[in-house]
Amino acid sequence: MSEHNLKPHFFDYFWPAGVALIGGFFGLYLTILIFFALGFPITFWHGLAFVIFAWASGILAVPGPSSSRKTFQLLLFLIFICGSLAALAGRLDDLSWDGMAVRLETVLALSAGWNPVRDPGFQEVTQLLGTNPYLRKSMVTHAGYQYSYGNLLAAYLVHVTENPNSGKAVTPILMLASLGVTFGALRTLGLGAVWCLSLAGLSALNPVSIYQSSSYYIDAQTGPLYTCLAFSALRLLVSPLKYDGVLALAVSFLSLAAAKTSGLFYGVLLDAFFMGFLS
């Protein structure tokens, strides 16, 4: 098989990978919230939600025949990438002010079994103060960070790996997702693969995400989600309406709203702008 035939086949997986990652992450986040309401803390088995949602999202996005087999192979690769990034993040301490003062403590508490729905008073804080030298007196009950998109996903990674720093992998994973979504959107404009990869790479490697990638700051996570929202909308504008495009747009918007309060406001603006062009 020639190089010309190999390249399109390889690059066709970028968009499905991005859609699968944001779909799987949102499915995991939603499942954690539902189980909180039912009285259950974060457990290892919550990860099945990521697998199921990522697989379902990938099925819609993977092109051509044998989509189930291709999606399964893609999912195995994405799980390996997520695990590798979590292992890498686990070797780096979060020395940021906001991370040490609030977010790290929140993530550790959630990963250790705190259910904020059933125990809003955060009574476990006295037991957690000795688990990390950076922890301070709890501010989490006043900030509402316990339901944040990034914090819940990070708490799951910390719970699985038993490493207080591995949760920071949420940011680079979202950066990879934005790379795939942006690449897929640019391909619909008829640009070459090299141009698409270069522009998508520049978009994914935004300065805020790079600067905060070794911390629990949420601005590093909202950047890739804004990118996913904008470019999934672009893809819908320039290509026929498909389920995977609608799913990417909806999940990006909901994830952005769950990640930061201002994300809801700017997400509505972007969607309104998109609907204006669509009409």
C-alpha positions as a LaTeX table, in Angstrom:
\begin{tabular}{lrrr}
\hline
Residue & $x$ (\AA) & $y$ (\AA) & $z$ (\AA) \\
\hline
Met1 & 0.00 & 0.00 & 0.00 \\
Ser2 & 1.37 & 3.41 & $-0.96$ \\
Glu3 & 2.14 & 6.23 & 1.45 \\
His4 & $-0.67$ & 8.21 & $-0.15$ \\
Asn5 & $-3.20$ & 5.58 & 0.94 \\
Leu6 & $-1.80$ & 5.25 & 4.43 \\
Lys7 & $-1.90$ & 8.90 & 5.43 \\
Pro8 & $-5.63$ & 9.58 & 5.04 \\
His9 & $-6.43$ & 6.41 & 6.96 \\
Phe10 & $-4.22$ & 7.48 & 9.88 \\
Phe11 & $-5.43$ & 11.08 & 9.97 \\
Asp12 & $-9.07$ & 9.99 & 9.84 \\
Tyr13 & $-8.70$ & 8.90 & 13.48 \\
Phe14 & $-7.90$ & 12.37 & 14.82 \\
Trp15 & $-11.50$ & 13.60 & 14.90 \\
Pro16 & $-12.90$ & 10.37 & 16.44 \\
Ala17 & $-10.16$ & 10.44 & 19.08 \\
Gly18 & $-11.07$ & 13.99 & 20.10 \\
Val19 & $-14.80$ & 13.25 & 20.19 \\
Ala20 & $-14.24$ & 10.03 & 22.15 \\
Leu21 & $-12.10$ & 11.79 & 24.76 \\
Ile22 & $-14.52$ & 14.64 & 25.46 \\
Gly23 & $-17.46$ & 12.24 & 25.35 \\
Gly24 & $-15.81$ & 9.81 & 27.73 \\
Phe25 & $-14.74$ & 12.55 & 30.14 \\
Phe26 & $-18.22$ & 14.06 & 30.27 \\
Gly27 & $-19.76$ & 10.62 & 30.76 \\
Leu28 & $-17.42$ & 9.99 & 33.69 \\
Tyr29 & $-18.21$ & 13.40 & 35.20 \\
Leu30 & $-21.96$ & 12.89 & 34.85 \\
Thr31 & $-21.79$ & 9.39 & 36.34 \\
Ile32 & $-19.86$ & 10.62 & 39.38 \\
Leu33 & $-22.50$ & 13.29 & 40.01 \\
Ile34 & $-25.34$ & 10.77 & 39.70 \\
Phe35 & $-23.69$ & 8.36 & 42.10 \\
Phe36 & $-23.04$ & 11.20 & 44.55 \\
Ala37 & $-26.79$ & 11.82 & 44.57 \\
Leu38 & $-27.38$ & 8.12 & 45.20 \\
Gly39 & $-24.96$ & 8.16 & 48.13 \\
Phe40 & $-21.87$ & 6.58 & 46.59 \\
Pro41 & $-18.34$ & 8.04 & 46.59 \\
Ile42 & $-15.86$ & 7.83 & 43.72 \\
Thr43 & $-14.77$ & 4.25 & 43.01 \\
Phe44 & $-12.58$ & 2.50 & 40.47 \\
Trp45 & $-15.67$ & 1.20 & 38.67 \\
His46 & $-16.77$ & 4.68 & 37.71 \\
Gly47 & $-14.17$ & 4.35 & 34.96 \\
Leu48 & $-16.59$ & 2.07 & 33.10 \\
Ala49 & $-18.60$ & 5.20 & 32.34 \\
Phe50 & $-15.60$ & 6.67 & 30.53 \\
Val51 & $-15.19$ & 3.47 & 28.51 \\
Ile52 & $-18.88$ & 3.27 & 27.58 \\
Phe53 & $-19.32$ & 6.94 & 26.68 \\
Ala54 & $-16.01$ & 7.12 & 24.81 \\
Trp55 & $-16.87$ & 3.97 & 22.85 \\
Ala56 & $-20.36$ & 5.25 & 21.98 \\
Ser57 & $-18.94$ & 8.61 & 20.89 \\
Gly58 & $-16.24$ & 6.93 & 18.85 \\
Ile59 & $-18.77$ & 4.70 & 17.09 \\
Leu60 & $-20.50$ & 7.80 & 15.76 \\
Ala61 & $-17.27$ & 9.47 & 14.66 \\
Val62 & $-15.16$ & 6.63 & 13.22 \\
Pro63 & $-15.55$ & 6.56 & 9.43 \\
Gly64 & $-16.07$ & 3.60 & 7.16 \\
Pro65 & $-17.08$ & $-0.01$ & 7.80 \\
Ser66 & $-16.11$ & $-2.09$ & 10.84 \\
Ser67 & $-16.56$ & 0.96 & 13.07 \\
Ser68 & $-17.00$ & $-1.19$ & 16.19 \\
Arg69 & $-13.62$ & $-2.88$ & 15.75 \\
Lys70 & $-11.88$ & 0.38 & 14.86 \\
Thr71 & $-13.45$ & 2.14 & 17.84 \\
Phe72 & $-12.32$ & $-0.63$ & 20.19 \\
Gln73 & $-8.74$ & $-0.30$ & 18.93 \\
Leu74 & $-8.93$ & 3.47 & 19.24 \\
Leu75 & $-10.30$ & 3.20 & 22.77 \\
Leu76 & $-7.44$ & 0.94 & 23.87 \\
Phe77 & $-4.97$ & 3.46 & 22.49 \\
Leu78 & $-6.70$ & 6.37 & 24.26 \\
Ile79 & $-6.73$ & 4.52 & 27.59 \\
Phe80 & $-3.01$ & 3.88 & 27.20 \\
Ile81 & $-2.39$ & 7.57 & 26.44 \\
Cys82 & $-4.49$ & 8.70 & 29.41 \\
Gly83 & $-2.66$ & 6.31 & 31.72 \\
Ser84 & 0.73 & 7.46 & 30.45 \\
Leu85 & $-0.15$ & 11.13 & 30.96 \\
Ala86 & $-1.44$ & 10.37 & 34.47 \\
Ala87 & 1.83 & 8.62 & 35.30 \\
Leu88 & 3.82 & 11.57 & 33.97 \\
Ala89 & 1.70 & 14.11 & 35.88 \\
Gly90 & 2.17 & 12.06 & 39.02 \\
Arg91 & 5.86 & 12.91 & 39.02 \\
Leu92 & 5.25 & 16.67 & 39.20 \\
Asp93 & 4.11 & 18.55 & 42.32 \\
Asp94 & 1.51 & 21.29 & 42.07 \\
Leu95 & 3.22 & 24.30 & 43.67 \\
Ser96 & 0.66 & 26.87 & 42.52 \\
Trp97 & $-1.07$ & 29.01 & 45.14 \\
Asp98 & $-4.62$ & 28.13 & 44.12 \\
Gly99 & $-3.70$ & 24.50 & 43.69 \\
Met100 & $-2.19$ & 24.17 & 47.17 \\
Ala101 & $-4.75$ & 26.34 & 48.93 \\
Val102 & $-7.97$ & 24.85 & 47.60 \\
Arg103 & $-8.01$ & 22.54 & 44.62 \\
Leu104 & $-5.51$ & 19.91 & 45.69 \\
Glu105 & $-7.30$ & 19.49 & 48.99 \\
Thr106 & $-10.63$ & 19.15 & 47.21 \\
Val107 & $-9.27$ & 16.53 & 44.82 \\
Leu108 & $-7.70$ & 14.52 & 47.63 \\
Ala109 & $-10.87$ & 14.60 & 49.68 \\
Leu110 & $-13.04$ & 13.47 & 46.77 \\
Ser111 & $-10.60$ & 10.71 & 45.86 \\
Ala112 & $-10.50$ & 9.51 & 49.48 \\
Gly113 & $-14.25$ & 8.91 & 49.58 \\
Trp114 & $-15.84$ & 12.25 & 50.37 \\
Asn115 & $-19.39$ & 12.54 & 49.02 \\
Pro116 & $-20.22$ & 16.27 & 49.07 \\
Val117 & $-23.93$ & 15.59 & 48.60 \\
Arg118 & $-24.21$ & 13.43 & 51.72 \\
Asp119 & $-21.52$ & 15.22 & 53.74 \\
Pro120 & $-21.48$ & 18.89 & 52.70 \\
Gly121 & $-19.65$ & 19.84 & 55.90 \\
Phe122 & $-16.44$ & 18.18 & 54.70 \\
Gln123 & $-15.91$ & 16.39 & 58.03 \\
Glu124 & $-13.03$ & 14.29 & 56.69 \\
Val125 & $-10.67$ & 17.28 & 56.45 \\
Thr126 & $-8.95$ & 16.50 & 59.76 \\
Gln127 & $-7.97$ & 13.07 & 58.47 \\
Leu128 & $-6.62$ & 14.45 & 55.18 \\
Leu129 & $-4.42$ & 17.22 & 56.50 \\
Gly130 & $-1.58$ & 14.78 & 57.08 \\
Thr131 & $-1.62$ & 13.25 & 53.60 \\
Asn132 & 0.19 & 16.07 & 51.81 \\
Pro133 & 2.62 & 18.73 & 53.11 \\
Tyr134 & 0.96 & 21.42 & 51.00 \\
Leu135 & $-2.52$ & 21.14 & 52.46 \\
Arg136 & $-3.96$ & 24.05 & 54.41 \\
Lys137 & $-7.14$ & 24.67 & 56.33 \\
Ser138 & $-10.16$ & 23.78 & 54.25 \\
Met139 & $-11.70$ & 26.45 & 52.02 \\
Val140 & $-13.57$ & 24.00 & 49.83 \\
Thr141 & $-16.95$ & 24.23 & 51.57 \\
His142 & $-17.03$ & 27.95 & 50.81 \\
Ala143 & $-15.85$ & 27.75 & 47.23 \\
Gly144 & $-18.10$ & 25.06 & 45.73 \\
Tyr145 & $-15.19$ & 23.49 & 43.86 \\
Gln146 & $-16.29$ & 20.00 & 44.87 \\
Tyr147 & $-18.61$ & 19.77 & 41.85 \\
Ser148 & $-16.17$ & 21.21 & 39.31 \\
Tyr149 & $-15.69$ & 19.23 & 36.11 \\
Gly150 & $-11.91$ & 19.25 & 36.39 \\
Asn151 & $-11.82$ & 18.43 & 40.09 \\
Leu152 & $-14.09$ & 15.40 & 39.80 \\
Leu153 & $-12.16$ & 13.98 & 36.86 \\
Ala154 & $-8.87$ & 14.64 & 38.64 \\
Ala155 & $-10.20$ & 12.99 & 41.79 \\
Tyr156 & $-10.98$ & 9.83 & 39.83 \\
Leu157 & $-7.44$ & 9.67 & 38.44 \\
Val158 & $-6.00$ & 10.21 & 41.92 \\
His159 & $-8.26$ & 7.50 & 43.34 \\
Val160 & $-7.15$ & 4.97 & 40.71 \\
Thr161 & $-3.43$ & 5.78 & 40.80 \\
Glu162 & $-3.21$ & 6.64 & 44.53 \\
Asn163 & $-0.98$ & 9.55 & 43.51 \\
Pro164 & $-2.08$ & 13.07 & 44.56 \\
Asn165 & $-0.56$ & 14.65 & 41.45 \\
Ser166 & $-1.84$ & 12.36 & 38.71 \\
Gly167 & $-5.11$ & 14.28 & 38.45 \\
Lys168 & $-3.27$ & 17.08 & 36.69 \\
Ala169 & $-3.33$ & 14.85 & 33.59 \\
Val170 & $-6.85$ & 16.13 & 32.90 \\
Thr171 & $-5.37$ & 19.22 & 31.24 \\
Pro172 & $-3.02$ & 17.50 & 28.73 \\
Ile173 & $-5.74$ & 14.96 & 27.92 \\
Leu174 & $-8.13$ & 17.79 & 27.07 \\
Met175 & $-5.39$ & 19.40 & 25.01 \\
Leu176 & $-5.12$ & 16.19 & 22.98 \\
Ala177 & $-8.89$ & 16.14 & 22.58 \\
Ser178 & $-8.85$ & 19.69 & 21.25 \\
Leu179 & $-6.09$ & 18.71 & 18.84 \\
Gly180 & $-8.27$ & 15.97 & 17.39 \\
Val181 & $-11.43$ & 18.08 & 17.21 \\
Thr182 & $-9.62$ & 21.03 & 15.62 \\
Phe183 & $-7.87$ & 18.79 & 13.11 \\
Gly184 & $-11.19$ & 17.22 & 12.12 \\
Ala185 & $-12.82$ & 20.62 & 11.66 \\
Leu186 & $-9.98$ & 22.01 & 9.56 \\
Arg187 & $-10.01$ & 18.96 & 7.30 \\
Thr188 & $-13.57$ & 19.81 & 6.29 \\
Leu189 & $-12.22$ & 23.10 & 4.90 \\
Gly190 & $-10.14$ & 21.15 & 2.39 \\
Leu191 & $-6.77$ & 21.92 & 3.97 \\
Gly192 & $-3.93$ & 19.44 & 3.68 \\
Ala193 & $-3.07$ & 17.14 & 6.54 \\
Val194 & 0.20 & 18.92 & 7.34 \\
Trp195 & $-1.49$ & 22.32 & 7.51 \\
Cys196 & $-4.31$ & 20.91 & 9.63 \\
Leu197 & $-1.90$ & 19.23 & 12.03 \\
Ser198 & 0.22 & 22.37 & 12.34 \\
Leu199 & $-2.73$ & 24.68 & 13.00 \\
Ala200 & $-4.43$ & 22.21 & 15.34 \\
Gly201 & $-1.18$ & 21.78 & 17.24 \\
Leu202 & $-0.80$ & 25.53 & 17.67 \\
Ser203 & $-4.39$ & 25.74 & 18.90 \\
Ala204 & $-3.97$ & 22.89 & 21.38 \\
Leu205 & $-0.68$ & 24.26 & 22.71 \\
Asn206 & $-2.22$ & 27.53 & 23.88 \\
Pro207 & $-0.06$ & 29.46 & 26.39 \\
Val208 & $-2.54$ & 29.20 & 29.27 \\
Ser209 & $-2.80$ & 25.42 & 29.06 \\
Ile210 & 0.96 & 25.00 & 28.75 \\
Tyr211 & 1.68 & 27.35 & 31.65 \\
Gln212 & $-0.87$ & 25.69 & 33.96 \\
Ser213 & $-0.50$ & 22.09 & 32.74 \\
Ser214 & 1.45 & 21.07 & 35.85 \\
Ser215 & $-1.17$ & 22.47 & 38.24 \\
Tyr216 & $-4.83$ & 22.02 & 39.13 \\
Tyr217 & $-5.82$ & 25.44 & 37.79 \\
Ile218 & $-9.05$ & 25.19 & 35.80 \\
Asp219 & $-8.25$ & 27.86 & 33.21 \\
Ala220 & $-5.87$ & 25.35 & 31.65 \\
Gln221 & $-8.87$ & 23.05 & 31.15 \\
Thr222 & $-11.35$ & 25.62 & 29.88 \\
Gly223 & $-8.98$ & 26.65 & 27.07 \\
Pro224 & $-9.13$ & 23.28 & 25.27 \\
Leu225 & $-12.88$ & 23.08 & 25.89 \\
Tyr226 & $-13.41$ & 26.49 & 24.28 \\
Thr227 & $-11.38$ & 25.22 & 21.34 \\
Cys228 & $-13.47$ & 22.05 & 21.06 \\
Leu229 & $-16.67$ & 24.09 & 21.18 \\
Ala230 & $-15.57$ & 26.57 & 18.53 \\
Phe231 & $-14.18$ & 24.04 & 16.06 \\
Ser232 & $-16.97$ & 21.49 & 16.46 \\
Ala233 & $-19.33$ & 24.36 & 15.57 \\
Leu234 & $-17.14$ & 25.18 & 12.56 \\
Arg235 & $-17.29$ & 21.58 & 11.39 \\
Leu236 & $-21.07$ & 21.62 & 11.57 \\
Leu237 & $-21.19$ & 24.83 & 9.55 \\
Val238 & $-19.09$ & 23.61 & 6.64 \\
Ser239 & $-20.10$ & 19.93 & 6.46 \\
Pro240 & $-23.37$ & 17.99 & 6.37 \\
Leu241 & $-25.18$ & 17.72 & 9.70 \\
Lys242 & $-24.14$ & 14.47 & 11.43 \\
Tyr243 & $-24.64$ & 12.96 & 14.86 \\
Asp244 & $-20.97$ & 13.08 & 15.78 \\
Gly245 & $-20.75$ & 16.81 & 15.07 \\
Val246 & $-23.85$ & 17.56 & 17.14 \\
Leu247 & $-22.53$ & 15.36 & 19.94 \\
Ala248 & $-19.13$ & 17.11 & 19.95 \\
Leu249 & $-20.79$ & 20.53 & 20.08 \\
Ala250 & $-23.20$ & 19.57 & 22.87 \\
Val251 & $-20.60$ & 17.79 & 25.02 \\
Ser252 & $-18.11$ & 20.63 & 24.60 \\
Phe253 & $-20.71$ & 23.16 & 25.73 \\
Leu254 & $-21.85$ & 21.12 & 28.74 \\
Ser255 & $-18.27$ & 20.35 & 29.78 \\
Leu256 & $-17.32$ & 24.01 & 29.51 \\
Ala257 & $-20.29$ & 25.04 & 31.63 \\
Ala258 & $-19.36$ & 22.43 & 34.24 \\
Ala259 & $-15.70$ & 23.43 & 34.27 \\
Lys260 & $-16.15$ & 27.11 & 35.12 \\
Thr261 & $-19.06$ & 29.46 & 35.75 \\
Ser262 & $-17.94$ & 31.87 & 33.04 \\
Gly263 & $-17.75$ & 28.91 & 30.66 \\
Leu264 & $-21.55$ & 28.84 & 30.55 \\
Phe265 & $-21.69$ & 32.52 & 29.56 \\
Tyr266 & $-19.08$ & 32.32 & 26.83 \\
Gly267 & $-20.42$ & 28.98 & 25.66 \\
Val268 & $-23.85$ & 30.55 & 25.13 \\
Leu269 & $-22.24$ & 33.38 & 23.16 \\
Leu270 & $-20.35$ & 30.97 & 20.92 \\
Asp271 & $-23.43$ & 28.82 & 20.36 \\
Ala272 & $-25.56$ & 31.89 & 19.60 \\
Phe273 & $-22.95$ & 33.02 & 17.07 \\
Phe274 & $-22.99$ & 29.54 & 15.53 \\
Met275 & $-26.80$ & 29.42 & 15.37 \\
Gly276 & $-26.82$ & 32.79 & 13.65 \\
Phe277 & $-24.67$ & 31.44 & 10.83 \\
Leu278 & $-26.64$ & 28.19 & 10.70 \\
Ser279 & $-29.92$ & 30.02 & 10.25 \\
\hline
\end{tabular}
